[in-house]
Amino acid sequence: MSDTSTGAASEGWGWLPGRLRPRAVESPGSGRTRLIETTLLILVAVLLSVATINDVVRQTHVNHRLIADLRTWREYTGHRYHNLSIEQELFGRGSGREVVCGNTSPGAPKARTQLCLAIWGSVVGGRRTVHGGWYLPATVEDVRADRYGCFGPASAGLCTR
Amino acid sequence: MSVAAQSERVLDRSRSEWLTPALVSLLALALLAATVEIVLDGAVGHSPLIPKSPQIAGWLQGIGERLGYRVFLIAILVSAGAYAGLIALARRSRERVVVSKRAALLLIGALHLVVFAGPILLSTDVFSYIAYARMGVEHGINPYTHGPLAIAADPVYQYVGHDWRHVATAYGPLYTLLSYPLAPLGLKGALWAMKLEALLASAGTLALVWRCARARGLDPVWAILVLGANPLYVIYGLGGAHNDLIMLLAMMAAVSLTLLAPQSRGRDAGAAAIVVAGALIKATVAALLPFMVLARRSLAPLVGALAALIAGALIGYAAFGVHGIDVVAALNRDAAFVSTDSFATEIAHLFGKPGVFPIDHDLLKAALVAIVVHLMWRTWRGYDWVAASGWTLLAISVTSTWLLAWYILWPLPLAVISRDRRLLVATLVVQALFIAHQISPLLAPVQ
């Protein structure tokens, strides 16, 4: 179909070159455009799928690490508490170094004096290595000013008391 | 044909006559059961998936157990699988009715009512809506200049998400004004009203999708099934009582108006005005306007849009001052946000980067502009403008660095009535990838 036969859609647009005029319906010759679009769409879908799978695998590895951190805290302290908090930002999210905090005696989350452990290294036997830590008074968040009783090399520069 | 071959065909037909409906019923039941599980377990509260909320679904307590990631993810995966099977079977068997109008309405109605009866699911946004309304009505504070922190003593404040407590509203002035009458109802009253608003908006959208599908010669039952039984639409969209559903209602009202025969300038102007009204609820829907204008090739939509914009700007300015109409500032602010679920973040991780960098924001914006220009050119040359609008909404959500489940609902109502089936496939693939991205707690539960 030629561009001059686009009917009502071209009304008033006759001054435009044929290939620029509007059309009421797509030209049957638009198959090549459709093929290019479909190819691009498939490529984008492949990229998004690979990125999604990669991210799920990455997050699963992170989760395995966090599971090891929780187990490490429980075995180190001898408490089987479930309400533990994990801080990933203190040493940098991509550093693989985490701080796990939990109560030193039974109670609601953060309702008792808390013990925080700085944990990193590879997972061995479902646990990682404790490189230091500190205590926090009840009900406070883990901020430098509230840390005390610091121990181990990891706490260097992170405590005031 | 031999007698044996003939009897084999009869046997096959009679087998599919009972097997397909049985399979459809089973899938519908699985979809409903998974939704009921999420709602009943969510009603127990104390779940990381259920926002802290006033007790509105207490009457459902005691039936379920606390909703954990494992149960939630299994339920979502079951829902997604059942939904995929359901729409594939309903589509495949178009030569005869597999899912009747009545059955489709029954399933969609049941899913909607189950979610409506339950707690707020998966998002604190609704509390932000209420907080902004209460700021304006109860406290005389402009929600376009202050965040909910300004009403820290108000009962709603404790329920607003931590990330949003300092943030002024990014929603349009029309939405804020619509939410104002709900503020005096009290927290629980406003919450139920928001839920009802979302339910009615969804019902209206489904009715309009039905109408549009019929006008385009498509199967309306299949169209409403694809939208109304969609797990992300039901659980995330309706479950969170998101105002995106009101935006979608305006979007489909505009599209529906353009599809009514005979075409008239008045209708075109009205449709464009409705798009602008929708954008004054949530700005995203404005993406339809260029395609509508290009497809119509008349001044009517421009005139309608301009008139609505002037009226909206005047009302917005009168109610909220200049900040109430500064949509660009709000959009720029939101465009800088980054969520872990966005495809941009996933691609950054794929290439070994810790996250999205400022240059990536620029690249994504450039990609979006290129896509929109291409679609505008295609629309000018006769491509379905409804599909072009849908592709644009999909491109916005895929290129956004701040992706939430209810953003990938935007193109769905357009996809089900589009003449380009690739749009529906692409939308559902993006939704499937979003769900797939959530499953790591299922593979390695942190506890």
Coordinates of C-alpha atoms in Angstrom, one line a residue:
Chain A
M1 CA 0.0 0.0 0.0
S2 CA 1.4 3.4 -0.9
D3 CA 1.5 6.2 1.5
T4 CA -0.9 8.2 -0.7
S5 CA -3.7 5.8 0.1
T6 CA -3.9 6.4 3.9
G7 CA -7.3 8.0 3.5
A8 CA -8.7 10.3 6.2
A9 CA -5.6 10.1 8.4
S10 CA -3.5 12.0 5.8
E11 CA -6.1 14.7 5.3
G12 CA -4.4 18.1 5.7
W13 CA -1.0 16.5 5.7
G14 CA -0.5 16.3 2.0
W15 CA 2.3 18.7 2.1
L16 CA 4.5 16.2 4.0
P17 CA 6.6 13.7 2.0
G18 CA 4.8 10.3 1.7
R19 CA 6.9 8.5 4.3
L20 CA 6.2 11.1 6.9
R21 CA 2.5 11.4 6.5
P22 CA 0.3 10.0 9.3
R23 CA -1.6 6.7 8.7
A24 CA -4.9 5.5 10.1
V25 CA -3.7 1.9 10.1
E26 CA -0.2 0.5 10.0
S27 CA 1.3 -0.3 6.6
P28 CA 1.6 -4.0 5.9
G29 CA 5.2 -3.2 5.2
S30 CA 5.8 -2.6 8.9
G31 CA 6.8 -6.3 9.4
R32 CA 10.5 -5.5 9.4
T33 CA 10.0 -2.9 12.2
R34 CA 8.1 -5.4 14.1
L35 CA 10.8 -8.0 13.7
I36 CA 13.5 -5.6 14.9
E37 CA 11.3 -4.6 17.9
T38 CA 10.6 -8.2 18.8
T39 CA 14.3 -9.1 18.6
L40 CA 15.1 -6.2 20.9
L41 CA 12.4 -7.2 23.2
I42 CA 13.7 -10.7 23.4
L43 CA 17.2 -9.4 24.1
V44 CA 15.9 -7.1 26.9
A45 CA 14.0 -10.0 28.3
V46 CA 17.1 -12.2 28.3
L47 CA 19.1 -9.4 30.0
L48 CA 16.4 -8.9 32.7
S49 CA 16.1 -12.6 33.3
V50 CA 19.8 -13.1 33.7
A51 CA 20.0 -10.0 36.0
T52 CA 17.1 -11.4 38.1
I53 CA 18.6 -14.9 38.4
N54 CA 22.0 -13.4 39.3
D55 CA 20.5 -11.2 41.9
V56 CA 18.5 -14.1 43.5
V57 CA 21.7 -16.2 43.6
R58 CA 23.7 -13.2 45.1
Q59 CA 20.9 -12.6 47.7
T60 CA 20.8 -16.3 48.6
H61 CA 24.6 -16.2 49.3
V62 CA 24.1 -13.1 51.5
N63 CA 21.3 -14.9 53.3
H64 CA 23.6 -18.0 53.9
R65 CA 26.1 -15.6 55.4
L66 CA 23.5 -14.0 57.6
I67 CA 22.3 -17.4 58.8
A68 CA 25.9 -18.2 59.7
D69 CA 26.2 -14.8 61.6
L70 CA 23.1 -15.5 63.6
R71 CA 24.3 -19.0 64.5
T72 CA 27.7 -17.5 65.4
W73 CA 26.1 -15.0 67.8
R74 CA 24.0 -17.8 69.4
E75 CA 26.9 -20.1 69.9
Y76 CA 29.3 -17.3 71.1
T77 CA 26.8 -16.1 73.7
G78 CA 25.2 -19.4 74.6
H79 CA 21.7 -17.8 74.1
R80 CA 19.2 -19.3 71.7
Y81 CA 17.4 -16.0 71.1
H82 CA 15.6 -15.4 67.8
N83 CA 15.1 -11.7 68.0
L84 CA 18.5 -10.6 66.8
S85 CA 19.2 -7.6 64.7
I86 CA 21.8 -7.6 61.9
E87 CA 23.5 -4.3 60.9
Q88 CA 25.1 -4.5 57.4
E89 CA 25.9 -0.8 56.9
L90 CA 28.5 -0.1 59.6
F91 CA 31.4 -1.7 57.7
G92 CA 29.8 -1.1 54.3
R93 CA 27.0 -3.2 52.7
G94 CA 29.4 -4.8 50.1
S95 CA 32.1 -5.6 52.7
G96 CA 30.6 -8.9 53.9
R97 CA 31.2 -7.6 57.5
E98 CA 28.1 -7.6 59.7
V99 CA 27.3 -6.6 63.3
V100 CA 24.7 -8.8 65.1
C101 CA 23.1 -7.5 68.3
G102 CA 20.9 -9.3 70.8
N103 CA 19.8 -9.2 74.4
T104 CA 22.1 -10.5 77.1
S105 CA 19.1 -11.9 79.1
P106 CA 15.5 -12.9 78.1
G107 CA 13.2 -10.1 77.2
A108 CA 11.5 -8.2 74.3
P109 CA 13.8 -7.1 71.5
K110 CA 16.3 -4.4 72.8
A111 CA 14.6 -4.5 76.2
R112 CA 17.8 -5.6 78.0
T113 CA 21.4 -4.8 77.8
Q114 CA 22.5 -5.8 74.3
L115 CA 25.7 -7.6 73.1
C116 CA 26.9 -6.7 69.6
L117 CA 29.4 -8.9 67.7
A118 CA 31.3 -7.8 64.7
I119 CA 31.5 -10.8 62.4
W120 CA 33.3 -11.5 59.1
G121 CA 35.3 -14.1 57.2
S122 CA 34.4 -17.2 55.3
V123 CA 31.7 -19.6 56.6
V124 CA 33.2 -22.7 58.2
G125 CA 31.0 -25.3 59.7
G126 CA 28.0 -22.9 59.4
R127 CA 29.8 -20.2 61.5
R128 CA 32.0 -17.1 60.9
T129 CA 34.7 -15.5 63.0
V130 CA 34.0 -12.9 65.7
H131 CA 36.5 -10.1 65.4
G132 CA 35.2 -8.0 68.4
G133 CA 32.2 -6.4 69.8
W134 CA 30.6 -4.1 72.4
Y135 CA 27.7 -3.7 74.7
L136 CA 24.7 -1.4 74.4
P137 CA 22.3 -0.2 77.1
A138 CA 18.7 -1.4 76.8
T139 CA 16.3 0.3 74.3
V140 CA 19.0 2.2 72.4
E141 CA 20.1 1.9 68.8
D142 CA 23.6 0.9 67.9
V143 CA 25.3 4.3 67.8
R144 CA 28.9 5.1 68.7
A145 CA 28.1 7.2 71.8
D146 CA 26.2 4.4 73.5
R147 CA 28.7 1.6 72.9
Y148 CA 30.8 0.4 75.9
G149 CA 32.8 -2.6 77.1
C150 CA 34.4 -2.8 73.7
F151 CA 36.6 -5.8 72.9
G152 CA 38.6 -7.2 70.0
P153 CA 40.3 -5.4 67.0
A154 CA 37.0 -4.8 65.2
S155 CA 35.9 -2.3 67.9
A156 CA 38.9 -0.1 67.4
G157 CA 37.7 3.5 66.7
L158 CA 34.1 2.4 67.0
C159 CA 33.7 3.0 70.7
T160 CA 34.0 6.0 72.9
R161 CA 34.1 4.1 76.2
Chain B
M1 CA -11.4 -42.2 8.5
S2 CA -11.3 -45.6 10.3
V3 CA -13.8 -46.4 13.1
A4 CA -10.9 -46.7 15.5
A5 CA -9.6 -43.1 14.7
Q6 CA -13.1 -41.8 14.9
S7 CA -13.7 -43.3 18.3
E8 CA -10.3 -42.0 19.5
R9 CA -11.3 -38.4 18.5
V10 CA -14.6 -38.7 20.3
L11 CA -12.8 -40.0 23.3
D12 CA -10.3 -37.1 23.2
R13 CA -13.1 -34.6 22.9
S14 CA -15.1 -36.0 25.7
R15 CA -12.0 -36.2 27.9
S16 CA -11.1 -32.5 27.2
E17 CA -14.8 -31.6 27.8
W18 CA -14.5 -32.6 31.4
L19 CA -10.7 -32.3 32.0
T20 CA -10.3 -28.6 31.0
P21 CA -13.2 -27.3 33.2
A22 CA -12.0 -29.5 36.0
L23 CA -8.4 -28.1 35.7
V24 CA -9.8 -24.5 35.5
S25 CA -11.8 -25.1 38.6
L26 CA -8.8 -26.5 40.4
L27 CA -6.6 -23.6 39.4
A28 CA -9.2 -21.1 40.4
L29 CA -9.5 -22.8 43.8
A30 CA -5.7 -22.8 44.2
L31 CA -5.6 -19.0 43.4
L32 CA -8.4 -18.3 45.9
A33 CA -6.9 -20.6 48.6
A34 CA -3.5 -18.9 48.3
T35 CA -5.1 -15.5 48.7
V36 CA -7.1 -16.6 51.7
E37 CA -3.9 -18.0 53.3
I38 CA -2.1 -14.7 52.9
V39 CA -5.1 -12.7 54.3
L40 CA -5.8 -15.0 57.2
D41 CA -2.2 -15.2 58.2
G42 CA -1.7 -11.5 57.7
A43 CA -4.7 -10.8 60.0
V44 CA -2.7 -12.3 62.9
G45 CA -0.2 -9.4 62.6
H46 CA 3.3 -9.3 64.0
S47 CA 4.7 -10.1 60.5
P48 CA 7.4 -8.3 58.7
L49 CA 5.1 -8.4 55.6
I50 CA 2.2 -6.7 57.3
P51 CA 2.7 -3.1 58.2
K52 CA 2.0 -2.0 61.7
S53 CA -1.7 -1.1 61.6
P54 CA -4.7 -0.3 63.8
Q55 CA -6.7 -3.5 64.4
I56 CA -9.1 -3.6 61.4
A57 CA -9.1 -7.3 60.7
G58 CA -9.3 -8.6 64.2
W59 CA -12.4 -10.7 63.4
L60 CA -10.2 -12.9 61.2
Q61 CA -7.7 -13.5 63.9
G62 CA -7.3 -16.9 65.4
I63 CA -7.8 -18.8 62.1
G64 CA -4.3 -18.3 60.6
E65 CA -0.8 -18.2 61.9
R66 CA 1.7 -15.4 61.8
L67 CA 2.6 -14.7 58.1
G68 CA 6.2 -15.5 57.5
Y69 CA 8.3 -15.1 54.3
R70 CA 8.1 -18.8 53.6
V71 CA 4.3 -19.1 53.6
F72 CA 3.9 -15.8 51.8
L73 CA 6.3 -16.7 49.0
I74 CA 4.8 -20.2 48.5
A75 CA 1.4 -18.6 48.4
I76 CA 2.5 -16.0 45.8
L77 CA 4.2 -18.7 43.7
V78 CA 1.1 -20.9 43.9
S79 CA -1.1 -17.8 42.9
A80 CA 1.2 -16.9 40.0
G81 CA 1.3 -20.5 38.8
A82 CA -2.5 -20.9 39.1
Y83 CA -3.1 -17.6 37.4
A84 CA -0.8 -18.5 34.5
G85 CA -2.5 -21.8 34.0
L86 CA -5.9 -20.3 34.3
I87 CA -5.4 -17.6 31.7
A88 CA -3.6 -20.0 29.3
L89 CA -6.5 -22.5 29.5
A90 CA -9.1 -19.8 29.1
R91 CA -7.2 -18.4 26.1
R92 CA -6.5 -21.7 24.5
S93 CA -10.1 -22.8 24.5
R94 CA -11.7 -19.8 23.0
E95 CA -13.6 -21.8 20.5
R96 CA -15.8 -22.9 23.3
V97 CA -16.6 -21.4 26.7
V98 CA -14.2 -22.7 29.4
V99 CA -14.6 -19.8 31.8
S100 CA -18.1 -18.4 31.7
K101 CA -18.8 -14.8 32.5
R102 CA -20.4 -15.8 35.7
A103 CA -17.5 -18.0 36.8
A104 CA -15.0 -15.2 36.0
L105 CA -17.0 -12.6 37.9
L106 CA -17.4 -15.1 40.8
L107 CA -13.7 -15.7 41.1
I108 CA -12.7 -12.0 40.7
G109 CA -15.4 -11.0 43.2
A110 CA -14.2 -13.6 45.7
L111 CA -10.6 -12.6 45.4
H112 CA -11.5 -8.9 45.8
L113 CA -13.8 -9.5 48.8
V114 CA -11.3 -11.7 50.6
V115 CA -8.5 -9.1 50.3
F116 CA -10.9 -6.2 51.2
A117 CA -12.0 -8.0 54.4
G118 CA -8.4 -8.5 55.5
P119 CA -5.6 -6.3 56.8
I120 CA -3.5 -3.9 54.8
L121 CA -0.9 -5.9 53.0
L122 CA 2.8 -5.3 52.2
S123 CA 2.9 -1.5 52.2
T124 CA 2.5 1.5 54.5
D125 CA 1.5 3.8 51.7
V126 CA -2.1 4.0 52.7
F127 CA -1.0 5.5 56.1
S128 CA 0.9 8.2 54.2
Y129 CA -2.3 9.0 52.3
I130 CA -4.3 9.3 55.5
A131 CA -1.5 11.3 57.1
Y132 CA -1.5 13.8 54.3
A133 CA -5.3 14.1 54.5
R134 CA -5.2 14.6 58.3
M135 CA -2.4 17.1 57.9
G136 CA -4.6 19.3 55.8
V137 CA -8.0 18.8 57.4
E138 CA -7.2 18.2 61.1
H139 CA -4.0 20.2 61.5
G140 CA -4.1 22.9 58.9
I141 CA -0.7 21.9 57.5
N142 CA 0.0 21.9 53.8
P143 CA 1.0 18.3 52.8
Y144 CA 2.9 19.7 49.8
T145 CA 5.4 21.6 52.0
H146 CA 5.7 19.2 55.0
G147 CA 6.1 15.5 55.7
P148 CA 4.0 13.6 58.2
L149 CA 6.7 14.4 60.8
A150 CA 4.8 17.7 61.2
I151 CA 2.0 15.8 62.8
A152 CA 4.1 13.5 65.0
A153 CA 1.4 13.6 67.8
D154 CA -1.4 12.4 65.4
P155 CA -2.5 8.8 65.9
V156 CA -1.7 8.0 62.2
Y157 CA 2.0 9.1 62.5
Q158 CA 3.2 5.9 64.1
Y159 CA 2.0 3.8 61.1
V160 CA 3.6 5.9 58.4
G161 CA 6.7 4.2 56.9
H162 CA 10.0 5.4 58.4
D163 CA 11.3 6.5 54.9
W164 CA 8.3 8.7 54.3
R165 CA 8.0 10.6 57.5
H166 CA 10.0 13.6 56.3
V167 CA 8.6 13.5 52.8
A168 CA 5.9 15.9 51.5
T169 CA 3.3 14.3 49.3
A170 CA 4.2 13.4 45.7
Y171 CA 0.5 12.7 44.7
G172 CA -1.5 15.1 42.6
P173 CA -3.7 17.8 44.2
L174 CA -6.9 16.1 42.9
Y175 CA -6.0 12.9 44.9
T176 CA -5.2 14.9 48.0
L177 CA -8.5 16.8 47.8
L178 CA -10.3 13.5 47.2
S179 CA -8.7 12.1 50.4
Y180 CA -9.6 15.1 52.5
P181 CA -13.2 14.0 53.3
L182 CA -11.9 10.8 54.7
A183 CA -9.7 12.5 57.3
P184 CA -12.5 13.3 59.8
L185 CA -13.6 9.6 59.9
G186 CA -10.8 8.7 62.4
L187 CA -8.0 6.4 61.7
K188 CA -9.9 3.2 61.3
G189 CA -12.8 4.9 59.4
A190 CA -10.3 6.4 57.0
L191 CA -8.5 3.1 56.6
W192 CA -11.8 1.3 55.7
A193 CA -12.8 4.2 53.4
M194 CA -9.4 4.0 51.6
K195 CA -9.9 0.2 51.2
L196 CA -13.4 0.8 49.9
E197 CA -12.1 3.4 47.5
A198 CA -9.6 1.0 46.1
L199 CA -12.2 -1.8 45.8
L200 CA -14.6 0.5 43.9
A201 CA -11.8 1.8 41.7
S202 CA -10.9 -1.7 40.8
A203 CA -14.5 -2.7 40.1
G204 CA -14.8 0.4 37.9
T205 CA -11.6 -0.4 36.0
L206 CA -12.7 -4.0 35.4
A207 CA -16.1 -2.8 34.1
L208 CA -14.3 -0.4 31.7
V209 CA -11.9 -3.1 30.6
W210 CA -14.9 -5.2 29.8
R211 CA -16.4 -2.4 27.7
C212 CA -13.2 -1.7 25.9
A213 CA -12.5 -5.3 25.1
R214 CA -16.0 -5.6 23.6
A215 CA -15.6 -2.4 21.6
R216 CA -12.3 -3.8 20.2
G217 CA -13.8 -7.2 19.4
L218 CA -11.8 -9.0 22.0
D219 CA -13.0 -11.6 24.5
P220 CA -14.2 -9.5 27.5
V221 CA -14.3 -12.4 29.9
W222 CA -10.7 -13.2 29.3
A223 CA -9.7 -9.6 29.5
I224 CA -11.2 -9.1 33.0
L225 CA -9.8 -12.5 34.1
V226 CA -6.3 -11.5 33.2
L227 CA -6.6 -8.2 35.1
G228 CA -8.9 -9.0 38.0
A229 CA -7.3 -12.3 39.0
N230 CA -3.7 -11.1 38.6
P231 CA -1.9 -11.9 41.9
L232 CA 0.1 -8.6 41.9
Y233 CA -3.1 -6.6 41.2
V234 CA -5.1 -8.3 43.9
I235 CA -2.5 -8.9 46.7
Y236 CA -0.2 -5.9 46.2
G237 CA -2.5 -3.4 44.5
L238 CA -5.8 -4.0 46.2
G239 CA -4.2 -5.4 49.4
G240 CA -2.3 -2.2 49.9
A241 CA -5.3 0.0 49.0
H242 CA -3.0 1.8 46.6
N243 CA -4.2 5.0 44.9
D244 CA -2.7 3.6 41.6
L245 CA -6.1 1.8 41.3
I246 CA -7.8 5.2 41.1
M247 CA -5.3 6.3 38.5
L248 CA -6.0 3.2 36.5
L249 CA -9.8 3.9 36.7
A250 CA -9.2 7.4 35.2
M251 CA -7.0 5.9 32.5
M252 CA -9.5 3.3 31.5
A253 CA -12.3 5.8 31.6
A254 CA -10.4 7.9 29.1
V255 CA -9.6 5.0 26.8
S256 CA -13.2 3.8 27.0
L257 CA -14.4 7.2 25.9
T258 CA -12.2 7.2 22.8
L259 CA -13.4 3.8 21.8
L260 CA -17.1 4.7 21.8
A261 CA -18.7 5.0 18.4
P262 CA -19.2 7.3 16.7
Q263 CA -15.9 9.2 17.3
S264 CA -16.5 12.8 18.2
R265 CA -14.4 15.8 19.0
G266 CA -16.3 16.3 22.3
R267 CA -15.5 12.7 23.4
D268 CA -11.8 13.1 22.4
A269 CA -11.6 16.4 24.4
G270 CA -13.3 14.7 27.3
A271 CA -11.0 11.7 27.2
A272 CA -7.9 13.9 27.2
A273 CA -9.4 15.9 30.1
I274 CA -9.9 12.6 32.1
V275 CA -6.2 11.7 31.4
V276 CA -5.2 15.1 32.9
A277 CA -7.6 14.5 35.9
G278 CA -5.9 11.1 36.3
A279 CA -2.5 12.8 36.2
L280 CA -3.7 15.1 39.0
I281 CA -4.2 11.9 41.0
K282 CA -0.9 10.3 40.0
A283 CA 1.3 11.9 37.3
T284 CA 2.3 8.7 35.5
V285 CA -0.9 8.4 33.5
A286 CA 0.0 11.6 31.6
A287 CA 2.1 9.3 29.5
L288 CA -1.1 8.5 27.5
L289 CA -1.6 12.0 26.3
P290 CA 0.9 12.3 23.5
F291 CA -0.2 9.0 22.0
M292 CA -3.9 10.0 22.2
V293 CA -3.2 13.3 20.5
L294 CA -1.1 11.7 17.8
A295 CA -3.7 9.0 17.1
R296 CA -6.5 11.5 16.9
R297 CA -4.6 14.1 14.9
S298 CA -7.0 16.8 15.9
L299 CA -6.9 19.8 18.3
A300 CA -9.8 18.4 20.4
P301 CA -7.7 16.3 22.8
L302 CA -5.2 19.2 23.2
V303 CA -8.0 21.6 24.0
G304 CA -9.5 19.2 26.4
A305 CA -6.2 18.5 28.1
L306 CA -5.4 22.2 28.3
A307 CA -8.7 23.1 29.8
A308 CA -8.5 20.3 32.4
L309 CA -4.9 21.4 33.2
I310 CA -5.8 25.0 33.7
A311 CA -8.8 24.0 35.9
G312 CA -6.7 21.5 37.9
A313 CA -3.8 24.0 38.3
L314 CA -6.2 26.7 39.5
I315 CA -7.8 24.3 42.0
G316 CA -4.4 23.0 43.1
Y317 CA -3.0 26.5 43.5
A318 CA -6.1 27.7 45.5
A319 CA -5.9 24.7 47.8
F320 CA -2.2 24.2 48.2
G321 CA -0.3 27.1 46.8
V322 CA 2.4 26.8 44.2
H323 CA 3.9 23.6 45.7
G324 CA 0.6 21.9 45.0
I325 CA 1.0 22.2 41.3
D326 CA 4.8 21.7 41.1
V327 CA 4.5 18.1 39.9
V328 CA 7.9 18.2 38.2
A329 CA 9.7 18.8 41.5
A330 CA 7.9 15.8 43.1
L331 CA 8.7 13.6 40.1
N332 CA 12.4 14.6 40.1
R333 CA 12.6 13.8 43.8
D334 CA 11.1 10.4 43.3
A335 CA 13.2 9.6 40.2
A336 CA 16.3 9.8 42.4
F337 CA 15.1 7.0 44.8
V338 CA 16.6 3.5 44.3
S339 CA 14.9 0.3 45.4
T340 CA 16.5 -3.2 45.6
D341 CA 13.8 -4.6 43.4
S342 CA 14.4 -2.3 40.5
F343 CA 15.8 -3.9 37.3
A344 CA 18.4 -1.1 37.2
T345 CA 19.8 -2.3 40.5
E346 CA 19.7 -5.9 39.4
I347 CA 21.6 -5.0 36.2
A348 CA 24.1 -2.9 38.2
H349 CA 24.8 -6.0 40.4
L350 CA 25.1 -8.1 37.3
F351 CA 28.0 -5.9 36.1
G352 CA 29.7 -6.0 39.5
K353 CA 28.6 -2.6 40.7
P354 CA 27.2 -2.1 44.3
G355 CA 24.2 -0.2 43.0
V356 CA 22.9 2.4 40.6
F357 CA 25.2 5.4 40.0
P358 CA 24.1 8.9 38.9
I359 CA 25.2 8.2 35.3
D360 CA 22.9 5.2 35.3
H361 CA 19.9 7.5 36.0
D362 CA 20.8 9.6 33.0
L363 CA 21.3 6.5 30.8
L364 CA 17.9 5.1 31.9
K365 CA 16.2 8.5 31.2
A366 CA 17.8 8.6 27.7
A367 CA 16.6 5.0 27.0
L368 CA 13.1 5.9 28.1
V369 CA 13.1 9.0 25.9
A370 CA 14.3 6.9 22.9
I371 CA 11.5 4.4 23.5
V372 CA 8.8 7.1 23.8
V373 CA 10.0 8.9 20.6
H374 CA 10.0 5.6 18.7
L375 CA 6.4 4.8 20.0
M376 CA 5.2 8.2 19.0
W377 CA 6.5 7.8 15.5
R378 CA 4.9 4.4 15.3
T379 CA 1.6 5.8 16.5
W380 CA 1.8 8.6 13.9
R381 CA 2.2 5.8 11.3
G382 CA -0.9 3.9 12.4
Y383 CA 0.2 1.8 15.4
D384 CA -2.4 1.2 18.1
W385 CA -2.1 4.1 20.5
V386 CA -3.4 2.1 23.4
A387 CA -0.6 -0.4 22.9
A388 CA 1.9 2.5 22.6
S389 CA 0.7 4.0 25.9
G390 CA 1.0 0.5 27.5
W391 CA 4.5 0.1 26.3
T392 CA 5.4 3.5 27.6
L393 CA 4.0 2.7 31.1
L394 CA 5.9 -0.6 31.0
A395 CA 9.1 1.2 30.0
I396 CA 8.7 3.7 32.8
S397 CA 8.5 0.9 35.4
V398 CA 11.3 -1.1 33.9
T399 CA 13.7 1.9 33.6
S400 CA 12.7 3.3 37.0
T401 CA 15.3 2.9 39.7
W402 CA 12.4 2.9 42.2
L403 CA 10.3 -0.1 41.3
L404 CA 7.4 -1.4 43.5
A405 CA 5.0 -4.2 42.7
W406 CA 2.1 -2.0 42.0
Y407 CA 4.1 0.0 39.4
I408 CA 4.1 -3.0 37.1
L409 CA 0.3 -3.0 37.2
W410 CA 0.1 0.2 35.2
P411 CA 0.3 -1.3 31.7
L412 CA -1.8 -4.3 32.5
P413 CA -5.3 -2.9 31.8
L414 CA -4.0 -1.5 28.5
A415 CA -2.3 -4.7 27.6
V416 CA -5.4 -6.8 27.9
I417 CA -7.3 -4.6 25.4
S418 CA -4.3 -3.9 23.2
R419 CA -4.1 -5.1 19.6
D420 CA -0.5 -6.0 20.1
R421 CA -0.3 -9.2 22.1
R422 CA 3.4 -8.7 22.7
L423 CA 2.6 -6.0 25.3
L424 CA 0.6 -8.5 27.5
V425 CA 3.4 -11.1 27.2
A426 CA 6.0 -8.5 28.1
T427 CA 4.0 -7.2 31.0
L428 CA 3.4 -10.7 32.4
V429 CA 7.1 -11.6 32.0
V430 CA 8.2 -8.5 33.9
Q431 CA 5.7 -9.4 36.7
A432 CA 7.0 -12.9 36.7
L433 CA 10.6 -11.6 37.1
F434 CA 9.5 -9.3 39.9
I435 CA 8.0 -12.3 41.7
A436 CA 11.1 -14.5 41.0
H437 CA 13.3 -11.8 42.5
Q438 CA 11.5 -12.1 45.8
I439 CA 12.3 -15.8 46.4
S440 CA 15.7 -15.8 48.0
P441 CA 14.2 -16.0 51.6
L442 CA 12.6 -19.2 50.4
L443 CA 16.0 -20.6 49.3
A444 CA 17.8 -19.5 52.4
P445 CA 15.5 -18.4 55.2
V446 CA 17.3 -16.0 57.6
Q447 CA 16.0 -16.7 61.2

